[in-house]
Coordinates of C-alpha atoms and ligand atoms in Angstrom, one line a residue:
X6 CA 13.4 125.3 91.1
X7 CA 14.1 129.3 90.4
X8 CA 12.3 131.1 93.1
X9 CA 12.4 134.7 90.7
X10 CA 9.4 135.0 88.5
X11 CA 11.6 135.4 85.3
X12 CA 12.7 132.4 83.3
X13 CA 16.1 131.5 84.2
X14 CA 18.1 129.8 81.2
X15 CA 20.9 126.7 82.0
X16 CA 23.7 127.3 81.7
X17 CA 24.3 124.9 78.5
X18 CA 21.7 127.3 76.7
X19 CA 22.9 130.5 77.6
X20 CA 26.5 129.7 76.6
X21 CA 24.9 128.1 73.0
X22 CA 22.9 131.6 72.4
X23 CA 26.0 133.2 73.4
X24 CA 28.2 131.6 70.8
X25 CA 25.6 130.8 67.9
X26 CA 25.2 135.0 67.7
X27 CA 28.9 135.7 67.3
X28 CA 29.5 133.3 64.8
X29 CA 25.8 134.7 63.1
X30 CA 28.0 138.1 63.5
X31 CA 31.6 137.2 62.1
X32 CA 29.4 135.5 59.2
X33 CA 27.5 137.8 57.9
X34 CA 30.4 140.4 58.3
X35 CA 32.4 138.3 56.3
X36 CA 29.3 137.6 53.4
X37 CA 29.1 141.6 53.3
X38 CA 32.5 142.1 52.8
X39 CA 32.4 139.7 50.1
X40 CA 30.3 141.9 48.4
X41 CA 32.1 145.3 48.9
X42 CA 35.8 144.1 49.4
X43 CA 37.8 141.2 51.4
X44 CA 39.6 142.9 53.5
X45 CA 36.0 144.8 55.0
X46 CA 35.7 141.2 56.5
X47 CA 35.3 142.0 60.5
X48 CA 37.5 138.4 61.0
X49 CA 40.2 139.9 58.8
X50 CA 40.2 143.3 60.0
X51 CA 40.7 142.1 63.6
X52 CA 43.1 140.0 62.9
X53 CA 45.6 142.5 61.4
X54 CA 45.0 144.8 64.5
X55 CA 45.4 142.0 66.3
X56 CA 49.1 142.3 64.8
X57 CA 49.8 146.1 65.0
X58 CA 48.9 146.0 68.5
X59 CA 51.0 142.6 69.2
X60 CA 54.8 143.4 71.2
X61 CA 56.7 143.9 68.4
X62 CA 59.0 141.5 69.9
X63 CA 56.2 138.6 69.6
X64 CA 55.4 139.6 66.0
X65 CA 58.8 139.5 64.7
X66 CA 59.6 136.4 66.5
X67 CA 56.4 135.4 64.8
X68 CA 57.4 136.3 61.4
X69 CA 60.9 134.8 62.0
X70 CA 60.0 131.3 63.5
X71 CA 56.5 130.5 62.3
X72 CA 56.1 130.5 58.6
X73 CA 53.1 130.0 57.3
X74 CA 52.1 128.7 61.0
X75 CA 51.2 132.5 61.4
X76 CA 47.8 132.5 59.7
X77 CA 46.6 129.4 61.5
X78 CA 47.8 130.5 64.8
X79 CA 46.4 134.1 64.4
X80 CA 42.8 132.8 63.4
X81 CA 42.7 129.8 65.9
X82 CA 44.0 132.6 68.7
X83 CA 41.1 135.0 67.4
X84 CA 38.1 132.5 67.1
X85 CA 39.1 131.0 70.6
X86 CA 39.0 134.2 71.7
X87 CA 35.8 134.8 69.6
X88 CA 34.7 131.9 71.5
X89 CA 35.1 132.9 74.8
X90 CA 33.4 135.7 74.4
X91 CA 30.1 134.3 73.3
X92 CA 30.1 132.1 76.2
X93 CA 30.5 134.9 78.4
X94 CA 28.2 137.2 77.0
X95 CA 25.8 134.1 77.3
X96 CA 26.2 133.3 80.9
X97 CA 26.0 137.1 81.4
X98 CA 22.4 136.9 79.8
X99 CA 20.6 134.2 81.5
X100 CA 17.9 136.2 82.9
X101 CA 18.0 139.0 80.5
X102 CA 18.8 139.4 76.9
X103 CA 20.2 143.0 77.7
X104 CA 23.5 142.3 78.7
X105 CA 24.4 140.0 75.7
X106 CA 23.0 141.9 73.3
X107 CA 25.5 144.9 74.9
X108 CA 28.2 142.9 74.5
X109 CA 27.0 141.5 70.9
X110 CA 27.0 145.4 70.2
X111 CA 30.6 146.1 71.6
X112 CA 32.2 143.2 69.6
X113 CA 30.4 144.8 66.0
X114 CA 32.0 147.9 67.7
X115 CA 35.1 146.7 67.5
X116 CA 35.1 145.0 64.4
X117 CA 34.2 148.9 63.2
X118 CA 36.9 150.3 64.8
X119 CA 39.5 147.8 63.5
X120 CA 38.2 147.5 59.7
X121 CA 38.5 151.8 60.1
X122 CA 42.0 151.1 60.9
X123 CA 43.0 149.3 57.3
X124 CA 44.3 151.8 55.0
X125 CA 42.9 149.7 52.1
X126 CA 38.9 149.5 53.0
X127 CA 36.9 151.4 50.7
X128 CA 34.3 153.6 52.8
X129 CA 31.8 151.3 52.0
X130 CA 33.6 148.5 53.8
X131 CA 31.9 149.7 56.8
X132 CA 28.5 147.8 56.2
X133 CA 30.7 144.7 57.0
X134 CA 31.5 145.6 60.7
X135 CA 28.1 147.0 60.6
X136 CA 25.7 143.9 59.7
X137 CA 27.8 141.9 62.2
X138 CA 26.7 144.2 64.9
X139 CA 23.1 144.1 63.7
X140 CA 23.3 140.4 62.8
X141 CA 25.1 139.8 66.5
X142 CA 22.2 141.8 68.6
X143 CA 19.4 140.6 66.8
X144 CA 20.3 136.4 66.7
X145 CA 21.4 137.4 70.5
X146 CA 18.0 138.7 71.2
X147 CA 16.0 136.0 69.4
X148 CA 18.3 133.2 70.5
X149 CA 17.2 134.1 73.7
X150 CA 13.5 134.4 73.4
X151 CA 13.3 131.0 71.9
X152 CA 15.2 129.7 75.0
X153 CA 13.4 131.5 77.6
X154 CA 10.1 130.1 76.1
X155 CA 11.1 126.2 77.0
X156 CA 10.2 125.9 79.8
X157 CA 11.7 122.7 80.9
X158 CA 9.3 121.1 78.3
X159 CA 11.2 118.1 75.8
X160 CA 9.9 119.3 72.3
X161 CA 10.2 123.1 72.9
X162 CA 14.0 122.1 74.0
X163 CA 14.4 120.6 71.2
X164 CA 13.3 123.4 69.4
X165 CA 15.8 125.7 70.5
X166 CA 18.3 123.0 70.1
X167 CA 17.0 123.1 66.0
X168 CA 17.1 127.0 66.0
X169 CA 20.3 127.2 67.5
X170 CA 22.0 124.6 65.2
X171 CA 20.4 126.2 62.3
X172 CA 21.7 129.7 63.0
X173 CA 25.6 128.0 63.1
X174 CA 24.7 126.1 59.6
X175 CA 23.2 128.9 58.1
X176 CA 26.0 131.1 59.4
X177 CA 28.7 128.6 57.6
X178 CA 26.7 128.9 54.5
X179 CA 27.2 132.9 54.7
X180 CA 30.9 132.3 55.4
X181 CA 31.4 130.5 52.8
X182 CA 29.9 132.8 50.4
X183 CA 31.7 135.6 51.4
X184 CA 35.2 133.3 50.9
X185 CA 33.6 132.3 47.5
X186 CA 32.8 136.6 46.5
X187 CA 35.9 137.4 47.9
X188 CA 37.5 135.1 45.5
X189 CA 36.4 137.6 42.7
X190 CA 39.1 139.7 43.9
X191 CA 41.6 137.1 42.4
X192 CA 44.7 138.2 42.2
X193 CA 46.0 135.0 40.8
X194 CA 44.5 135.4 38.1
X195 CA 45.3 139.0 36.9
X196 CA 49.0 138.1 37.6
X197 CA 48.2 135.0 34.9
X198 CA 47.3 137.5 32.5
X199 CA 50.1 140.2 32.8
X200 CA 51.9 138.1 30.6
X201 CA 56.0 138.6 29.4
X202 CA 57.6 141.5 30.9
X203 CA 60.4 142.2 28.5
X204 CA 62.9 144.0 29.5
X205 CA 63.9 147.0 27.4
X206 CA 67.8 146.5 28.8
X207 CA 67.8 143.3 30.1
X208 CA 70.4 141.9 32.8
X209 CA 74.0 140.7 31.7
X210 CA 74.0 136.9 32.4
X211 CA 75.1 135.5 35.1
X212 CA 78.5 134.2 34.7
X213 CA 79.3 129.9 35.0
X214 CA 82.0 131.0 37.5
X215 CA 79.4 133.4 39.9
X216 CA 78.3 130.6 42.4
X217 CA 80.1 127.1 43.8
X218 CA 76.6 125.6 43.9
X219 CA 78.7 122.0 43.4
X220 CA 80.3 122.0 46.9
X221 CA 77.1 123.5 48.5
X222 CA 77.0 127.6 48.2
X223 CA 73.1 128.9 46.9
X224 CA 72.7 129.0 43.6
X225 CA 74.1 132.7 42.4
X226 CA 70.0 133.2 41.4
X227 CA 67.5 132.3 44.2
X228 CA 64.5 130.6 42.8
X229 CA 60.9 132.9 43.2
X230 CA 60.2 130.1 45.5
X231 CA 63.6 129.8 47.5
X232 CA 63.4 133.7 48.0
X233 CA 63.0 134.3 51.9
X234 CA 60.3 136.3 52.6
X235 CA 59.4 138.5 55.3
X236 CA 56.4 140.7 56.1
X237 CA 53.4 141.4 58.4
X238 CA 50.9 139.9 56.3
X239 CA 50.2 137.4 58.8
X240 CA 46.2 136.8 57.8
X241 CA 46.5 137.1 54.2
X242 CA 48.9 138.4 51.5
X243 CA 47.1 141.4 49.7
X244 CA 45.0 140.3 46.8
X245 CA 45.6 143.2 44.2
X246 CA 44.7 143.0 40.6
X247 CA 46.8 144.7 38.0
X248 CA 43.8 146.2 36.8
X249 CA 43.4 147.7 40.2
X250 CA 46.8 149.0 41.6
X251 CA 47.2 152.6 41.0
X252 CA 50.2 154.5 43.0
X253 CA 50.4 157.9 43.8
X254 CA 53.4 159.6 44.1
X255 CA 53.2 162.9 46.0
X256 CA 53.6 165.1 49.0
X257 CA 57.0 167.5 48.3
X258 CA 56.8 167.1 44.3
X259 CA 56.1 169.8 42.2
X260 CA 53.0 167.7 40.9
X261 CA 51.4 164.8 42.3
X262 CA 51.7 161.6 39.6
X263 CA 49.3 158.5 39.9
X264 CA 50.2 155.5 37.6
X265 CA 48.2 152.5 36.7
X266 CA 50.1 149.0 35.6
X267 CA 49.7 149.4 32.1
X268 CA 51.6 153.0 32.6
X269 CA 54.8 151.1 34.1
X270 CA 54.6 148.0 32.1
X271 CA 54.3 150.4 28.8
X272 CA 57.7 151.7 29.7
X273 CA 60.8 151.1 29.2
X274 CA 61.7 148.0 31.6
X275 CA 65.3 147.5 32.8
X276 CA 66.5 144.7 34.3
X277 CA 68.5 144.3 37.8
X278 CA 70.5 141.5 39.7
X279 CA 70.0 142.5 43.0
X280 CA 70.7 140.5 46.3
X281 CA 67.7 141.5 48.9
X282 CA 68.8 141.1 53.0
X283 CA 66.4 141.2 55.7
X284 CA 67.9 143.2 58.8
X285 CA 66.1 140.5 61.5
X286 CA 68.7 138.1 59.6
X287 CA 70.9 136.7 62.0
X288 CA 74.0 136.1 61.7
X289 CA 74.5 132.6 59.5
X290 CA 70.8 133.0 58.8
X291 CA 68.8 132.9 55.9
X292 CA 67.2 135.9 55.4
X293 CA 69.3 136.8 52.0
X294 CA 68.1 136.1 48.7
X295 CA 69.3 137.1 45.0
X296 CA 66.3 137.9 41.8
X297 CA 66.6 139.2 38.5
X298 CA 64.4 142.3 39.3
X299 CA 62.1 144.0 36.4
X300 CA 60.8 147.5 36.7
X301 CA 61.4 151.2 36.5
X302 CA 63.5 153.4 37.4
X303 CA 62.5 155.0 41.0
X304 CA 64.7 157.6 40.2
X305 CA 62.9 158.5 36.8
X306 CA 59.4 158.2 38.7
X307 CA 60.4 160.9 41.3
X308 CA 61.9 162.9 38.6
X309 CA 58.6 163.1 36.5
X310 CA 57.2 164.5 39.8
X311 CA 59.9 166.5 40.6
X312 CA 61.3 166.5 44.0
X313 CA 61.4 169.6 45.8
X314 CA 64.3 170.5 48.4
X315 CA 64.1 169.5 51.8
X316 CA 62.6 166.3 50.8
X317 CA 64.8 163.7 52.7
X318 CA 62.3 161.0 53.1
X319 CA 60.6 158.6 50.3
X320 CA 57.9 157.4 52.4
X321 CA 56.0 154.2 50.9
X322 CA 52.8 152.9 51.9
X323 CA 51.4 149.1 50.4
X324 CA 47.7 148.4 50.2
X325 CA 47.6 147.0 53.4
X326 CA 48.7 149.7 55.5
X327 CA 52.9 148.8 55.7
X328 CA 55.1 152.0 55.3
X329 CA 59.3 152.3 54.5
X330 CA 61.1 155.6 54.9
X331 CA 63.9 155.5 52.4
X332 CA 66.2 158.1 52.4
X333 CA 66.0 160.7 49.0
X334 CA 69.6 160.6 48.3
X335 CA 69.8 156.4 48.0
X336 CA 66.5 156.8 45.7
X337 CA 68.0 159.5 43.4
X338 CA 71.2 157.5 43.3
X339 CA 72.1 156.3 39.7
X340 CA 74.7 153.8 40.8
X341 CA 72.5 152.1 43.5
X342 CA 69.4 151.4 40.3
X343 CA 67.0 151.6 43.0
X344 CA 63.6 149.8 41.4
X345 CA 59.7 149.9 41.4
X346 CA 59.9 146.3 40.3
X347 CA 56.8 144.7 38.5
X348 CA 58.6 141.1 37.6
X349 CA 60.6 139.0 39.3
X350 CA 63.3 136.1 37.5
X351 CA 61.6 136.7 34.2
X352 CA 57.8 136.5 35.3
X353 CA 55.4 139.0 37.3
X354 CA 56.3 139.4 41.1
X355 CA 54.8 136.6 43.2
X356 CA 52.2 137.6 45.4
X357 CA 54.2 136.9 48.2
X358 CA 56.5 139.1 46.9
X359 CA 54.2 141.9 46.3
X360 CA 52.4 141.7 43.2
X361 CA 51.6 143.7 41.6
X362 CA 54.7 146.5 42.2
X363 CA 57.2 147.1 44.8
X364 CA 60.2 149.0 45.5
X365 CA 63.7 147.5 45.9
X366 CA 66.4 149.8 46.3
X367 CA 69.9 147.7 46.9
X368 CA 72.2 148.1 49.5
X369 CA 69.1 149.2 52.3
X370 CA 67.7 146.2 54.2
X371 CA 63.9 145.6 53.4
X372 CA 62.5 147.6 56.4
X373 CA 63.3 150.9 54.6
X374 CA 63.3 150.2 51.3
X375 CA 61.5 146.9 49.4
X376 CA 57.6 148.0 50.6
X377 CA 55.4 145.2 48.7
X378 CA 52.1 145.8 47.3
X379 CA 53.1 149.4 47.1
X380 CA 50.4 152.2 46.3
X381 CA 51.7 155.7 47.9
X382 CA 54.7 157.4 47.7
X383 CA 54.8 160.4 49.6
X384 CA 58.5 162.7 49.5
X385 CA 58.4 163.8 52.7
X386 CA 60.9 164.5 56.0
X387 CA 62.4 161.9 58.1
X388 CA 60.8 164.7 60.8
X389 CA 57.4 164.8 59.4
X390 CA 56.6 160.6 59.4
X391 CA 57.7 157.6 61.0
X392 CA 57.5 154.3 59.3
X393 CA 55.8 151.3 60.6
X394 CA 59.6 149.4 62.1
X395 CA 60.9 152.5 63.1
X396 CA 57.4 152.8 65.3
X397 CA 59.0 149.9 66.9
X398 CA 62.2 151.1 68.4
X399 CA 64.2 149.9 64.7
X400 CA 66.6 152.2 63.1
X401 CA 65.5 155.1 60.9
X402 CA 68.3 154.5 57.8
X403 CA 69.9 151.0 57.8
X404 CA 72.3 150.3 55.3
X405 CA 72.9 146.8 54.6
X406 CA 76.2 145.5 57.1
X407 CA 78.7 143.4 55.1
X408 CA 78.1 140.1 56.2
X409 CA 79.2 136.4 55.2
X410 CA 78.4 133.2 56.2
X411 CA 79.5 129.5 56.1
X412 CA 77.2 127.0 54.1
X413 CA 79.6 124.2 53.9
X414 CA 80.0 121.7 56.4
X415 CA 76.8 122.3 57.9
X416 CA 76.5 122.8 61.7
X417 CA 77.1 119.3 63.3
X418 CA 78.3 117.7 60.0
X419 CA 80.4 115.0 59.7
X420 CA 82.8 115.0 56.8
X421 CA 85.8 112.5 55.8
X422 CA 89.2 113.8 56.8
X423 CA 91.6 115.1 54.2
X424 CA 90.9 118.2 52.2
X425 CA 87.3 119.4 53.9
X426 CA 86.1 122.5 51.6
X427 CA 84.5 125.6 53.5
X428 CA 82.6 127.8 51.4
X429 CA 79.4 130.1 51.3
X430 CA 78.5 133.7 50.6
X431 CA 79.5 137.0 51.4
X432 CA 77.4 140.4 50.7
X433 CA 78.1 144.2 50.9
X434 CA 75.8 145.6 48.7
X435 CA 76.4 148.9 46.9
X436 CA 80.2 148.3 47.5
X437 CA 81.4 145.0 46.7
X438 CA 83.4 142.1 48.2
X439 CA 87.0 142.2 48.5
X440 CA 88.4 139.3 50.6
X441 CA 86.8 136.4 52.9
X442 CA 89.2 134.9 55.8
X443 CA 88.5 131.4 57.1
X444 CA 90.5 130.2 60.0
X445 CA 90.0 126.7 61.9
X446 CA 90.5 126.1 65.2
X447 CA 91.3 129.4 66.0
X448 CA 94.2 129.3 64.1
X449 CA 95.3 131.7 61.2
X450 CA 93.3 133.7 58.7
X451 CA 93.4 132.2 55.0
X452 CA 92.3 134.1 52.6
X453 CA 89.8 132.2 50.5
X454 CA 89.1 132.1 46.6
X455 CA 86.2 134.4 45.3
X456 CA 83.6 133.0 42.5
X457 CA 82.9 135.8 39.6
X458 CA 81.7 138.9 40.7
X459 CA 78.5 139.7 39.3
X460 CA 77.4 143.0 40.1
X461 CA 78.4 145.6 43.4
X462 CA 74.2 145.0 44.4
X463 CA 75.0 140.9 44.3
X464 CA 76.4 138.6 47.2
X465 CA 79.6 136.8 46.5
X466 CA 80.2 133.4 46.6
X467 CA 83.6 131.7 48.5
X468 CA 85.6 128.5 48.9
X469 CA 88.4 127.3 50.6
X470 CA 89.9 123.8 51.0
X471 CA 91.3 123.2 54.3
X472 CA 93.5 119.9 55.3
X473 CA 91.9 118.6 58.8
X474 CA 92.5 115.4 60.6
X475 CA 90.0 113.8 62.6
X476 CA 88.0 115.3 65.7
X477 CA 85.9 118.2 66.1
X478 CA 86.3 121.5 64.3
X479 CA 85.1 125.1 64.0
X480 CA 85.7 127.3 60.8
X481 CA 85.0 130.8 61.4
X482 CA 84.4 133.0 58.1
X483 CA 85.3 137.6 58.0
X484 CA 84.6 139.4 55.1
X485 CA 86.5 142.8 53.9
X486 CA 84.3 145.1 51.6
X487 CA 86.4 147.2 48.6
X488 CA 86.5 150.0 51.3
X489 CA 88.7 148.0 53.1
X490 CA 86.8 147.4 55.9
X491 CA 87.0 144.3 57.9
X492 CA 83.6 142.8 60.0
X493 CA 84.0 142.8 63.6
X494 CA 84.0 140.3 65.9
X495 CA 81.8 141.8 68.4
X496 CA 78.2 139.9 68.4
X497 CA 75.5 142.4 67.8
X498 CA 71.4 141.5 67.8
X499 CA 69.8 142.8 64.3
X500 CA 67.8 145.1 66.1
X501 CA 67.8 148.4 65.6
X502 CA 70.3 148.5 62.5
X503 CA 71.3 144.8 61.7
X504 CA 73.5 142.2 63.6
X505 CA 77.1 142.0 63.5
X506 CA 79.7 139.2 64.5
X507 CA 81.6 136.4 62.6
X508 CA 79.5 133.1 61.4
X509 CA 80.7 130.1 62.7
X510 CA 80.1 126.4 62.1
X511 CA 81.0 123.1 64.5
X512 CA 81.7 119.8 62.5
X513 CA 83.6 116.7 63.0
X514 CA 86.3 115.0 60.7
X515 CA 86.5 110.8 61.0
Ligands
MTE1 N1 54.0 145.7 52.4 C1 55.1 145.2 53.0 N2 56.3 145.3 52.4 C2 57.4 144.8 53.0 C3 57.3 144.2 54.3 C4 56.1 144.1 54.9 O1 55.9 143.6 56.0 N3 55.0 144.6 54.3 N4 58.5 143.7 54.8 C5 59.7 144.3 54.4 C6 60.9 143.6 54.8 S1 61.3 143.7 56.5 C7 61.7 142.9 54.0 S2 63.2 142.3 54.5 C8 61.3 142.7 52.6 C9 61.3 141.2 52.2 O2 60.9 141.0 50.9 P1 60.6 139.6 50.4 O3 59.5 139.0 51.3 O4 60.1 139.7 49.0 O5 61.9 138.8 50.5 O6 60.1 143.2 52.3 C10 59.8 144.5 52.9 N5 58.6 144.9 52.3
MO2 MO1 63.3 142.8 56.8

């Protein structure tokens, strides 16, 4: 027996209060967030700091390896950790309520601090963070008292045991309510209703000849679905209606502009084949995708504001906090037909893909230039702001590096000997494709045959035909841009500025 005169709880029941109070906490942070706006949720809000402050080295391996893996990975890693916590702040407590209702108070604390830290929380997102605290403390402190009360005795175990299970139910319930009221934030929905987007000056077609998708190059248009993606919205893409999205352009204007959807949609809509390239692609990979983009002009947009000199830097922000420094010049550029893009391959951007606006500027990898869910433009100085990759040791301007890469064979493929065909893409946006080499073995550079060339902005597809006998072979692909340079050989990691090298491929010939 416990020789003090106060109550001393087991173990088993001080972990159980412990745990039953933070989920009482996450859950009623999440109901009130449902009521004021998703992303007040205390869960969500952690979860996305839980990202900024990640190595970026983790997070972009992350991004690059685990797909949609992410999300599940992030929440399981933040409600063990959740978890944890509640069982420690139990054990802490089995004398005293004080210490767990501390740490119930700490944990609402932090939940404050991170849903502060989104950019797109309305200021009354902070009842969220706020009722978890109070919800946390006060099932902490009752929790408790029940506990202490049984006194060894069957029935008043059992009560707690009731009390206890009826908090987590009750607590699920609450969840679930604030999943069902954030649904009324739907996105999906508004994107459903935006309807056509015409374009004013639509696209020239894509030529037969532009792609050799019969011996195995991409399709000269990737699908919305095909298109890579890449971004930190790990928890959950942003949910922003049409009727919602407003962007402000500002900073080193002559007069701040704010635009609604209907403003951009009303306007005269151009259309764009544009081929987008992440720089974490490496090299061979797949981070390159082509789209019919519709939008505006983002030259016309800064021009309505009216740029002032000494503005270097277009500075975008999306709803959920991401920022891109592009430079002026590349914006302002009539030949480049940089875009604040509203539709994608004749329909409304994806969500994945930033509905409902976002900038694409060819010839810039995405880091600088293709923000998603885009609401601020500020013109600015690459001095005066740092964007969210450059935070993280990437480059401040990277231009797209002409690249190519081998689709056909396949790494480790076996094809029949005779005439094996090589073929795949090249890209150097903003100037074009000249010539792609293949050699084989190490032996001499052929030059291969180019498909159509669609636009400057577009990858180009290759082929070659290559007579090989049996055994093991390795085809190794260069590309020359219209400037007349060559890629290098040298192997270079994508970070800061993009990688370099020649693609390669190992197959066998029987
Ligand atoms: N809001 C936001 N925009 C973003 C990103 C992001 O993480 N958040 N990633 C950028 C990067 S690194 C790239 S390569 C492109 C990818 O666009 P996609 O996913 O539509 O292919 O989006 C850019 N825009
Ligand atoms: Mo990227």
């Amino acid at each position: 027996m416990d020789t003090n005169e106060e109550p001393r709880l087991s173990r088993l029941a001080a972990a159980l209060v412990g745990v039953a109070s933070v989920v009482a906490a996450v859950a009623v942070g999440h109901l009130v967030a449902g009521f004021v706006h998703p992303t007040a949720s205390p869960v969500i809000a952690v979860g996305n700091s839980v990202r900024d402050l990640t190595p970026p080295s983790v997070t972009e391996w992350a991004i690059a390896n685990l797909g949609d893996a992410k999300k599940a990975l992030v929440f399981v890693g933040v409600g063990v950790a959740l978890l944890v916590f509640g069982v420690v702040a139990g054990l802490l407590s089995r004398r005293r309520p004080w210490p767990g209702m501390a740490l119930a108070a700490l944990l609402g604390l932090a939940g404050l601090v991170s849903v502060l830290d989104q950019p797109s929380v309305p200021a009354a997102g902070v009842l969220a963070p706020l009722g978890s605290l109070v919800a946390g403390v006060a099932v902490f402190h009752w929790l408790h008292t029940t506990a202490s009360r049984t006194t060894g005795t069957a029935p008043s175990r059992r009560r707690f045991l009731f009390t206890s299970a009826g908090v987590v139910v009750g607590a699920g319930v609450f969840g679930a309510a604030g999943e069902l009221l954030a649904g009324r934030v739907d996105a999906s929905s508004s994107r459903a209703a935006v309807g056509d987007l015409t374009p004013r000056v639509p696209a020239p077609p894509i030529p037969p000849g532009a792609d050799f998708a019969s011996v195995g190059t991409p399709r000269f248009l990737t699908s919305n679905r095909d298109f890579y993606r890449v971004d930190t919205a790990l928890v959950s893409v942003p949910q922003v209606r049409a009727e919602d999205w407003l962007l402000r352009v500002h900073g080193l204007v002559d007069g701040t502009r704010t635009y609604t959807f209907a403003d951009i949609r009303d306007r005269p809509l151009v259309e764009r084949t544009i081929t987008m390239t992440c720089v974490s692609n490496e090299v061979g990979g797949p981070y390159v995708s082509t789209a019919n983009f519709v939008g505006v002009p983002l030259r016309d947009l800064l021009a309505e504001a009216g740029v002032r000199a000494g503005a270097d830097q277009l500075f975008s922000t999306s709803v959920d906090g991401w920022t891109a420094g592009t430079p002026v010049d590349a914006v302002m550029d009539p030949n480049r037909g940089g875009l604040l893009a509203i539709g994608m391959n004749g329909e409304p951007l994806p969500l994945e893909h930033g509905f409902p606006a976002r900038m694409v500027v060819p010839g810039l990898y995405g880091f600088v230039s293709a923000t998603k869910w885009v609401v601020d433009m500020e013109l600015t100085t690459f001095d005066a702001r740092e964007s969210y990759w450059r935070k993280r040791d990437w480059a401040v301007k990277a231009p797209i590096k002409t690249q190519s890469r081998i689709d056909v064979p396949r790494g480790f493929a076996t094809v029949p000997a005779g005439t094996v065909t090589i073929a795949g893409i090249a890209w150097a946006q903003t100037i074009g494709i000249a010539k792609v080499e293949v050699r084989v073995d190490g032996g001499p550079w052929r030059t291969a045959e180019l498909a159509t060339e669609v636009n400057s902005q577009t990858w180009r597809m290759w082929r070659i035909g290559v007579d090989l006998g049996p055994g093991q072979h390795k085809a190794e692909v260069r590309a020359t841009d219209r400037r007349g340079k060559t890629q290098v050989a040298d192997r270079v990691p994508p970070i800061p500025d993009g990688a370099t090298g020649w693609h390669s491929t190992d197959f066998t010939v029987t």
